PDB file of C-alpha atoms in Angstrom:
ATOM      1  CA  GLU A 167     -18.646   2.249   2.076  1.00 96.00           C
ATOM      2  CA  GLU A 168     -22.258   1.677   3.200  1.00 95.00           C
ATOM      3  CA  LEU A 169     -21.004  -0.332   6.177  1.00 97.00           C
ATOM      4  CA  GLY A 170     -18.790   2.557   7.334  1.00 97.00           C
ATOM      5  CA  TYR A 171     -15.364   1.422   6.133  1.00 98.00           C
ATOM      6  CA  ASP A 172     -12.839   4.144   5.304  1.00 97.00           C
ATOM      7  CA  ALA A 173     -10.631   2.436   2.714  1.00 98.00           C
ATOM      8  CA  VAL A 174     -10.170  -0.439   0.301  1.00 98.00           C
ATOM      9  CA  TRP A 175      -6.672  -1.942   0.039  1.00 98.00           C
ATOM     10  CA  LEU A 176      -5.705  -4.319  -2.777  1.00 98.00           C
ATOM     11  CA  PRO A 177      -2.590  -6.542  -2.962  1.00 97.00           C
ATOM     12  CA  ASP A 178      -0.177  -7.062  -5.827  1.00 98.00           C
ATOM     13  CA  HIS A 179       1.704 -10.051  -7.206  1.00 98.00           C
ATOM     14  CA  LEU A 180       2.447 -10.284 -10.918  1.00 98.00           C
ATOM     15  CA  LEU A 181       3.749 -13.846 -11.272  1.00 98.00           C
ATOM     16  CA  PRO A 182       3.897 -15.680  -7.936  1.00 97.00           C
ATOM     17  CA  PRO A 183       5.310 -19.217  -7.747  1.00 97.00           C
ATOM     18  CA  ALA A 184       2.051 -20.660  -6.372  1.00 97.00           C
ATOM     19  CA  GLU A 185      -1.689 -20.054  -6.572  1.00 97.00           C
ATOM     20  CA  TYR A 186      -3.235 -16.792  -5.463  1.00 96.00           C
ATOM     21  CA  GLY A 187      -4.875 -16.921  -2.045  1.00 92.00           C
ATOM     22  CA  PRO A 188      -3.849 -16.333   1.583  1.00 90.00           C
ATOM     23  CA  VAL A 189      -0.146 -15.839   0.755  1.00 94.00           C
ATOM     24  CA  TYR A 190      -0.248 -14.013  -2.572  1.00 95.00           C
ATOM     25  CA  GLY A 191      -3.604 -12.263  -2.376  1.00 94.00           C
ATOM     26  CA  GLY A 192      -6.109 -11.745  -5.164  1.00 93.00           C
ATOM     27  CA  ALA A 193      -5.403 -12.208  -8.857  1.00 95.00           C
ATOM     28  CA  HIS A 194      -6.941  -8.975 -10.139  1.00 97.00           C
ATOM     29  CA  GLU A 195      -4.521  -6.158 -11.022  1.00 98.00           C
ATOM     30  CA  PRO A 196      -4.964  -3.622  -8.192  1.00 98.00           C
ATOM     31  CA  LEU A 197      -4.836  -0.254  -9.997  1.00 98.00           C
ATOM     32  CA  VAL A 198      -7.284  -1.363 -12.694  1.00 98.00           C
ATOM     33  CA  THR A 199      -9.591  -2.777 -10.038  1.00 98.00           C
ATOM     34  CA  LEU A 200      -9.394   0.373  -7.917  1.00 98.00           C
ATOM     35  CA  ALA A 201     -10.533   2.398 -10.926  1.00 98.00           C
ATOM     36  CA  ALA A 202     -13.675   0.253 -11.004  1.00 98.00           C
ATOM     37  CA  VAL A 203     -14.120   0.712  -7.245  1.00 98.00           C
ATOM     38  CA  ALA A 204     -13.700   4.476  -7.658  1.00 98.00           C
ATOM     39  CA  ALA A 205     -16.618   4.540 -10.097  1.00 97.00           C
ATOM     40  CA  VAL A 206     -19.078   3.127  -7.559  1.00 97.00           C
ATOM     41  CA  THR A 207     -17.893   4.912  -4.390  1.00 98.00           C
ATOM     42  CA  GLY A 208     -17.610   8.520  -3.316  1.00 97.00           C
ATOM     43  CA  ARG A 209     -15.772   8.624  -0.012  1.00 97.00           C
ATOM     44  CA  ILE A 210     -13.411   5.757   0.749  1.00 97.00           C
ATOM     45  CA  ARG A 211      -9.666   5.809   0.165  1.00 98.00           C
ATOM     46  CA  LEU A 212      -8.388   3.632  -2.671  1.00 98.00           C
ATOM     47  CA  GLY A 213      -5.016   2.098  -1.905  1.00 98.00           C
ATOM     48  CA  THR A 214      -2.579  -0.661  -2.758  1.00 98.00           C
ATOM     49  CA  SER A 215      -1.289  -2.811   0.051  1.00 97.00           C
ATOM     50  CA  VAL A 216       1.145  -3.093  -1.425  1.00 98.00           C
ATOM     51  CA  LEU A 217       2.351  -2.636  -5.000  1.00 98.00           C
ATOM     52  CA  VAL A 218       5.653  -4.476  -5.567  1.00 98.00           C
ATOM     53  CA  LEU A 219       7.289  -1.374  -6.985  1.00 98.00           C
ATOM     54  CA  PRO A 220      10.655  -2.765  -8.214  1.00 98.00           C
ATOM     55  CA  LEU A 221       8.751  -5.166 -10.501  1.00 98.00           C
ATOM     56  CA  ARG A 222       6.977  -2.301 -12.271  1.00 98.00           C
ATOM     57  CA  ASP A 223       7.912   0.550 -14.585  1.00 97.00           C
ATOM     58  CA  PRO A 224       7.773   3.620 -12.299  1.00 97.00           C
ATOM     59  CA  PHE A 225       6.881   5.941 -15.201  1.00 97.00           C
ATOM     60  CA  LEU A 226       3.787   3.829 -15.834  1.00 98.00           C
ATOM     61  CA  VAL A 227       2.970   3.609 -12.118  1.00 98.00           C
ATOM     62  CA  ALA A 228       3.165   7.404 -11.909  1.00 98.00           C
ATOM     63  CA  LYS A 229       0.818   7.717 -14.893  1.00 98.00           C
ATOM     64  CA  GLN A 230      -1.656   5.154 -13.553  1.00 98.00           C
ATOM     65  CA  THR A 231      -1.844   6.632 -10.062  1.00 98.00           C
ATOM     66  CA  ALA A 232      -2.098  10.205 -11.333  1.00 98.00           C
ATOM     67  CA  THR A 233      -4.935   9.182 -13.660  1.00 98.00           C
ATOM     68  CA  LEU A 234      -6.712   7.337 -10.855  1.00 98.00           C
ATOM     69  CA  GLU A 235      -6.332  10.358  -8.578  1.00 98.00           C
ATOM     70  CA  ARG A 236      -7.896  12.595 -11.229  1.00 98.00           C
ATOM     71  CA  LEU A 237     -10.849  10.197 -11.403  1.00 97.00           C
ATOM     72  CA  ALA A 238     -11.129  10.107  -7.584  1.00 98.00           C
ATOM     73  CA  PRO A 239      -9.505  13.336  -6.322  1.00 98.00           C
ATOM     74  CA  GLY A 240      -7.888  13.095  -2.916  1.00 97.00           C
ATOM     75  CA  ARG A 241      -8.786   9.437  -2.409  1.00 98.00           C
ATOM     76  CA  VAL A 242      -5.794   7.541  -3.825  1.00 98.00           C
ATOM     77  CA  VAL A 243      -2.906   6.105  -1.784  1.00 98.00           C
ATOM     78  CA  LEU A 244       0.086   4.490  -3.474  1.00 98.00           C
ATOM     79  CA  GLY A 245       1.129   1.729  -1.113  1.00 98.00           C
ATOM     80  CA  VAL A 246       4.478   0.220  -2.060  1.00 98.00           C
ATOM     81  CA  GLY A 247       6.896  -2.425  -0.920  1.00 98.00           C
ATOM     82  CA  ALA A 248      10.233  -3.735  -2.124  1.00 98.00           C
ATOM     83  CA  GLY A 249       8.928  -7.294  -2.415  1.00 98.00           C
ATOM     84  CA  TRP A 250       9.950 -10.472  -0.640  1.00 97.00           C
ATOM     85  CA  GLU A 251       9.342 -13.390  -3.041  1.00 98.00           C
ATOM     86  CA  ALA A 252      12.667 -14.125  -4.777  1.00 98.00           C
ATOM     87  CA  ALA A 253      11.053 -16.686  -7.098  1.00 98.00           C
ATOM     88  CA  GLU A 254       8.726 -14.025  -8.493  1.00 98.00           C
ATOM     89  CA  PHE A 255      11.645 -11.720  -9.265  1.00 98.00           C
ATOM     90  CA  ALA A 256      13.480 -14.580 -10.964  1.00 98.00           C
ATOM     91  CA  ALA A 257      10.440 -15.464 -13.074  1.00 98.00           C
ATOM     92  CA  LEU A 258      10.230 -11.860 -14.286  1.00 98.00           C
ATOM     93  CA  GLY A 259      13.952 -11.530 -14.879  1.00 98.00           C
ATOM     94  CA  ALA A 260      14.286  -8.821 -12.218  1.00 97.00           C
ATOM     95  CA  ASP A 261      17.203  -8.291  -9.852  1.00 97.00           C
ATOM     96  CA  PHE A 262      16.206  -9.322  -6.338  1.00 98.00           C
ATOM     97  CA  THR A 263      19.214  -8.095  -4.378  1.00 97.00           C
ATOM     98  CA  GLY A 264      18.973  -4.521  -5.667  1.00 96.00           C
ATOM     99  CA  ARG A 265      15.235  -4.165  -5.170  1.00 97.00           C
ATOM    100  CA  GLY A 266      15.486  -1.776  -2.223  1.00 97.00           C
ATOM    101  CA  ALA A 267      17.615   0.820  -3.993  1.00 96.00           C
ATOM    102  CA  ARG A 268      15.432   0.509  -7.091  1.00 96.00           C
ATOM    103  CA  THR A 269      12.335   1.124  -4.975  1.00 97.00           C
ATOM    104  CA  ASP A 270      13.837   4.281  -3.479  1.00 97.00           C
ATOM    105  CA  ASP A 271      14.794   5.677  -6.890  1.00 96.00           C
ATOM    106  CA  ALA A 272      11.334   4.854  -8.257  1.00 97.00           C
ATOM    107  CA  LEU A 273       9.694   6.759  -5.398  1.00 97.00           C
ATOM    108  CA  ARG A 274      11.866   9.802  -6.110  1.00 97.00           C
ATOM    109  CA  LEU A 275      10.889   9.641  -9.776  1.00 97.00           C
ATOM    110  CA  ILE A 276       7.166   9.278  -9.081  1.00 97.00           C
ATOM    111  CA  ARG A 277       7.167  12.235  -6.701  1.00 96.00           C
ATOM    112  CA  HIS A 278       9.028  14.332  -9.296  1.00 97.00           C
ATOM    113  CA  LEU A 279       6.551  13.442 -12.039  1.00 97.00           C
ATOM    114  CA  HIS A 280       3.576  14.164  -9.778  1.00 97.00           C
ATOM    115  CA  THR A 281       4.892  17.587  -8.780  1.00 96.00           C
ATOM    116  CA  VAL A 282       7.227  18.969 -11.472  1.00 96.00           C
ATOM    117  CA  GLY A 283       5.737  17.114 -14.421  1.00 95.00           C
ATOM    118  CA  ARG A 284       8.688  17.437 -16.793  1.00 94.00           C
ATOM    119  CA  GLY A 285      12.426  16.913 -17.153  1.00 94.00           C
ATOM    120  CA  PRO A 286      15.169  16.989 -16.318  1.00 95.00           C
ATOM    121  CA  PHE A 287      15.382  14.269 -13.693  1.00 95.00           C
ATOM    122  CA  GLU A 288      18.629  12.576 -12.734  1.00 91.00           C
ATOM    123  CA  GLU A 289      18.950   9.454 -10.601  1.00 86.00           C
ATOM    124  CA  THR A 290      21.144   6.385 -10.834  1.00 83.00           C
ATOM    125  CA  ARG A 291      18.469   4.095 -12.268  1.00 92.00           C
ATOM    126  CA  TYR A 292      15.916   6.463 -13.768  1.00 94.00           C
ATOM    127  CA  ALA A 293      16.757   9.664 -15.643  1.00 93.00           C
ATOM    128  CA  PHE A 294      15.405  11.767 -18.490  1.00 95.00           C
ATOM    129  CA  ARG A 295      16.315  15.133 -19.960  1.00 94.00           C
ATOM    130  CA  THR A 296      13.147  16.188 -21.735  1.00 95.00           C
ATOM    131  CA  GLY A 297       9.522  15.141 -21.725  1.00 95.00           C
ATOM    132  CA  VAL A 298       6.175  16.268 -20.338  1.00 95.00           C
ATOM    133  CA  PHE A 299       4.208  14.224 -17.820  1.00 97.00           C
ATOM    134  CA  ALA A 300       0.426  14.477 -17.534  1.00 97.00           C
ATOM    135  CA  PRO A 301      -2.003  14.394 -15.893  1.00 98.00           C
ATOM    136  CA  ILE A 302      -0.599  16.031 -12.800  1.00 98.00           C
ATOM    137  CA  PRO A 303      -2.657  14.849  -9.812  1.00 98.00           C
ATOM    138  CA  THR A 304      -4.695  17.459  -7.947  1.00 96.00           C
ATOM    139  CA  ALA A 305      -2.226  16.877  -5.097  1.00 93.00           C
ATOM    140  CA  PRO A 306       0.775  14.534  -4.846  1.00 91.00           C
ATOM    141  CA  VAL A 307      -0.524  11.006  -4.276  1.00 97.00           C
ATOM    142  CA  PRO A 308       0.326   9.976  -0.701  1.00 98.00           C
ATOM    143  CA  VAL A 309       2.903   7.203  -0.498  1.00 98.00           C
ATOM    144  CA  MET A 310       2.361   4.363   1.946  1.00 98.00           C
ATOM    145  CA  VAL A 311       5.324   2.109   2.700  1.00 98.00           C
ATOM    146  CA  GLY A 312       4.496  -1.407   3.824  1.00 98.00           C
ATOM    147  CA  GLY A 313       6.719  -3.763   5.771  1.00 97.00           C
ATOM    148  CA  VAL A 314       8.266  -4.197   9.186  1.00 97.00           C
ATOM    149  CA  SER A 315      11.972  -4.633   8.433  1.00 96.00           C
ATOM    150  CA  ASP A 316      14.535  -2.003   9.372  1.00 97.00           C
ATOM    151  CA  ALA A 317      14.882  -1.127   5.685  1.00 96.00           C
ATOM    152  CA  ALA A 318      11.122  -0.648   5.348  1.00 97.00           C
ATOM    153  CA  LEU A 319      11.059   1.654   8.374  1.00 98.00           C
ATOM    154  CA  ARG A 320      13.908   3.731   6.967  1.00 97.00           C
ATOM    155  CA  ARG A 321      12.081   3.938   3.626  1.00 98.00           C
ATOM    156  CA  ALA A 322       8.873   5.007   5.355  1.00 98.00           C
ATOM    157  CA  ALA A 323      10.733   7.663   7.320  1.00 98.00           C
ATOM    158  CA  ARG A 324      12.348   9.021   4.164  1.00 97.00           C
ATOM    159  CA  PHE A 325       9.558   8.799   1.592  1.00 97.00           C
ATOM    160  CA  GLY A 326       6.330   7.804   3.294  1.00 98.00           C
ATOM    161  CA  ASP A 327       3.225   9.695   4.245  1.00 98.00           C
ATOM    162  CA  ILE A 328       1.844   6.470   5.725  1.00 98.00           C
ATOM    163  CA  TRP A 329       3.404   3.291   7.107  1.00 98.00           C
ATOM    164  CA  GLN A 330       1.539  -0.004   7.370  1.00 98.00           C
ATOM    165  CA  SER A 331       2.674  -3.121   9.211  1.00 98.00           C
ATOM    166  CA  VAL A 332       1.695  -6.686   8.426  1.00 96.00           C
ATOM    167  CA  GLY A 333       1.893  -9.847  10.496  1.00 95.00           C
ATOM    168  CA  LEU A 334       2.593  -8.178  13.852  1.00 97.00           C
ATOM    169  CA  PRO A 335       0.682  -8.410  17.134  1.00 97.00           C
ATOM    170  CA  PRO A 336      -0.249  -5.044  18.689  1.00 98.00           C
ATOM    171  CA  GLU A 337       2.605  -4.900  21.190  1.00 98.00           C
ATOM    172  CA  THR A 338       5.238  -5.599  18.531  1.00 98.00           C
ATOM    173  CA  PHE A 339       3.548  -3.024  16.341  1.00 98.00           C
ATOM    174  CA  ARG A 340       4.015  -0.490  19.146  1.00 98.00           C
ATOM    175  CA  THR A 341       7.740  -1.290  19.256  1.00 98.00           C
ATOM    176  CA  ARG A 342       8.214  -0.990  15.495  1.00 98.00           C
ATOM    177  CA  LEU A 343       6.241   2.261  15.453  1.00 98.00           C
ATOM    178  CA  ALA A 344       8.593   3.667  18.073  1.00 98.00           C
ATOM    179  CA  ALA A 345      11.513   2.643  15.855  1.00 98.00           C
ATOM    180  CA  LEU A 346       9.924   4.461  12.928  1.00 98.00           C
ATOM    181  CA  ARG A 347       9.383   7.603  15.009  1.00 97.00           C
ATOM    182  CA  ALA A 348      13.063   7.513  15.974  1.00 97.00           C
ATOM    183  CA  HIS A 349      14.010   7.864  12.295  1.00 97.00           C
ATOM    184  CA  THR A 350      12.055  11.049  11.589  1.00 96.00           C
ATOM    185  CA  SER A 351      10.159  13.928  13.142  1.00 95.00           C
ATOM    186  CA  ARG A 352       7.789  14.133  10.162  1.00 95.00           C
ATOM    187  CA  ARG A 353       4.177  13.245  10.816  1.00 95.00           C
ATOM    188  CA  ILE A 354       3.551   9.806   9.298  1.00 98.00           C
ATOM    189  CA  GLU A 355       0.239   8.014   9.639  1.00 98.00           C
ATOM    190  CA  ALA A 356       0.721   4.504  11.009  1.00 98.00           C
ATOM    191  CA  GLY A 357      -1.505   1.559  10.248  1.00 98.00           C
ATOM    192  CA  ALA A 358      -1.673  -2.186  10.718  1.00 98.00           C
ATOM    193  CA  ARG A 359      -3.035  -5.162   8.818  1.00 97.00           C
ATOM    194  CA  LEU A 360      -4.719  -8.140  10.445  1.00 96.00           C
ATOM    195  CA  SER A 361      -6.432 -11.230   9.076  1.00 95.00           C
ATOM    196  CA  TRP A 362      -9.799 -12.787   9.850  1.00 96.00           C
ATOM    197  CA  PRO A 363     -10.410 -15.795   7.601  1.00 93.00           C
ATOM    198  CA  GLY A 364     -13.277 -16.865   9.826  1.00 88.00           C
ATOM    199  CA  ALA A 365     -11.874 -18.965  12.675  1.00 88.00           C
ATOM    200  CA  ARG A 366     -12.488 -16.362  15.409  1.00 94.00           C
ATOM    201  CA  ARG A 367     -15.447 -14.417  16.741  1.00 96.00           C
ATOM    202  CA  ALA A 368     -16.088 -10.938  15.372  1.00 97.00           C
ATOM    203  CA  ALA A 369     -15.792  -9.564  18.916  1.00 97.00           C
ATOM    204  CA  ASP A 370     -12.242 -10.940  19.229  1.00 97.00           C
ATOM    205  CA  VAL A 371     -11.170  -9.406  15.909  1.00 97.00           C
ATOM    206  CA  ALA A 372     -12.697  -6.068  16.879  1.00 98.00           C
ATOM    207  CA  ALA A 373     -10.809  -6.233  20.187  1.00 98.00           C
ATOM    208  CA  GLU A 374      -7.555  -6.828  18.294  1.00 98.00           C
ATOM    209  CA  ALA A 375      -8.282  -3.806  16.093  1.00 98.00           C
ATOM    210  CA  ARG A 376      -8.862  -1.675  19.196  1.00 98.00           C
ATOM    211  CA  ALA A 377      -5.566  -2.948  20.626  1.00 98.00           C
ATOM    212  CA  PHE A 378      -3.786  -1.760  17.484  1.00 98.00           C
ATOM    213  CA  ALA A 379      -5.453   1.637  17.864  1.00 98.00           C
ATOM    214  CA  ALA A 380      -4.295   1.808  21.470  1.00 98.00           C
ATOM    215  CA  ALA A 381      -0.771   0.969  20.290  1.00 98.00           C
ATOM    216  CA  GLY A 382      -0.804   3.971  17.953  1.00 98.00           C
ATOM    217  CA  ALA A 383      -2.415   2.749  14.730  1.00 98.00           C
ATOM    218  CA  GLY A 384      -4.335   5.429  12.864  1.00 98.00           C
ATOM    219  CA  HIS A 385      -5.975   2.813  10.673  1.00 98.00           C
ATOM    220  CA  VAL A 386      -6.436  -0.959  10.742  1.00 98.00           C
ATOM    221  CA  ALA A 387      -6.892  -2.946   7.531  1.00 98.00           C
ATOM    222  CA  VAL A 388      -8.675  -6.283   7.827  1.00 97.00           C
ATOM    223  CA  TRP A 389      -8.369  -9.136   5.354  1.00 96.00           C
ATOM    224  CA  PHE A 390     -11.582 -11.125   5.601  1.00 96.00           C
ATOM    225  CA  GLY A 391     -10.331 -14.350   4.060  1.00 94.00           C
ATOM    226  CA  PRO A 392     -11.831 -16.442   1.248  1.00 91.00           C
ATOM    227  CA  LEU A 393     -14.707 -15.102  -0.824  1.00 91.00           C
ATOM    228  CA  ASP A 394     -16.992 -17.716   0.710  1.00 93.00           C
ATOM    229  CA  GLY A 395     -18.329 -15.870   3.758  1.00 94.00           C
ATOM    230  CA  PHE A 396     -16.364 -12.681   3.046  1.00 94.00           C
ATOM    231  CA  ASP A 397     -19.505 -10.496   2.971  1.00 95.00           C
ATOM    232  CA  ASP A 398     -20.786 -11.943   6.248  1.00 96.00           C
ATOM    233  CA  ARG A 399     -17.486 -11.390   8.046  1.00 97.00           C
ATOM    234  CA  MET A 400     -17.140  -7.865   6.687  1.00 97.00           C
ATOM    235  CA  THR A 401     -20.667  -7.030   7.862  1.00 97.00           C
ATOM    236  CA  ALA A 402     -20.202  -8.676  11.258  1.00 97.00           C
ATOM    237  CA  PHE A 403     -16.958  -6.830  11.908  1.00 97.00           C
ATOM    238  CA  ALA A 404     -18.473  -3.467  10.931  1.00 97.00           C
ATOM    239  CA  ARG A 405     -21.362  -3.957  13.341  1.00 96.00           C
ATOM    240  CA  THR A 406     -19.227  -5.305  16.176  1.00 97.00           C
ATOM    241  CA  ALA A 407     -16.578  -2.592  15.805  1.00 96.00           C
ATOM    242  CA  GLY A 408     -19.239   0.111  15.605  1.00 95.00           C
ATOM    243  CA  LEU A 409     -18.116   1.569  12.277  1.00 93.00           C
ATOM    244  CA  GLY A 410     -21.372   3.472  11.986  1.00 78.00           C
ATOM    245  CA  GLY A 411     -22.331   2.600   8.439  1.00 63.00           C
TER     246      GLY A 411
END
């Protein structure tokens, strides 16, 4: 926040088949950690990039995100994805092939709980007749859909307030953004993720971020690699990119 960054994004894997790190992200549970971040910041957005929604109880996710939004009004983004690691689904006893449909139903449920706050709610996978949900967030928590597949773009067009790509160069990002825009006329913020574990110059990473902006990205999230040197890279990028902190 002091360096001028606008958001903190935390990843999510519950039981990956290998060690946490470049592939599976950090080990700390993201929503709990974002609550701690909320307590020591006052401006930045607090988001997940992304929560593997079909591996979680959507009633609990709705409760957690609504609570977090009440602690940090207007700053919370629920970033979700359908997941990609089949071994993780198998370890948790979750159906991998039906994860997309389960994600869509979970998003419908979460939006209902955040706006209506009570039953009835009827969907194929999640339904309840009676019950009161609280707290209601001060405003519905924005949903960010992550991923670059056709299914992810359709999900973003249908449910998302934000879309975020991962693993794409700027020109491919431009193409996928055009595909997203073809699915909907709604205004959806577009963003991109890039990685800088330390092998390149800060000026080159800042140039890549500017290329994403030129391709239509409204935000660029940077993963700064291992903890060793993380602070230095984060500071160097902020200064080189002119974040104004």
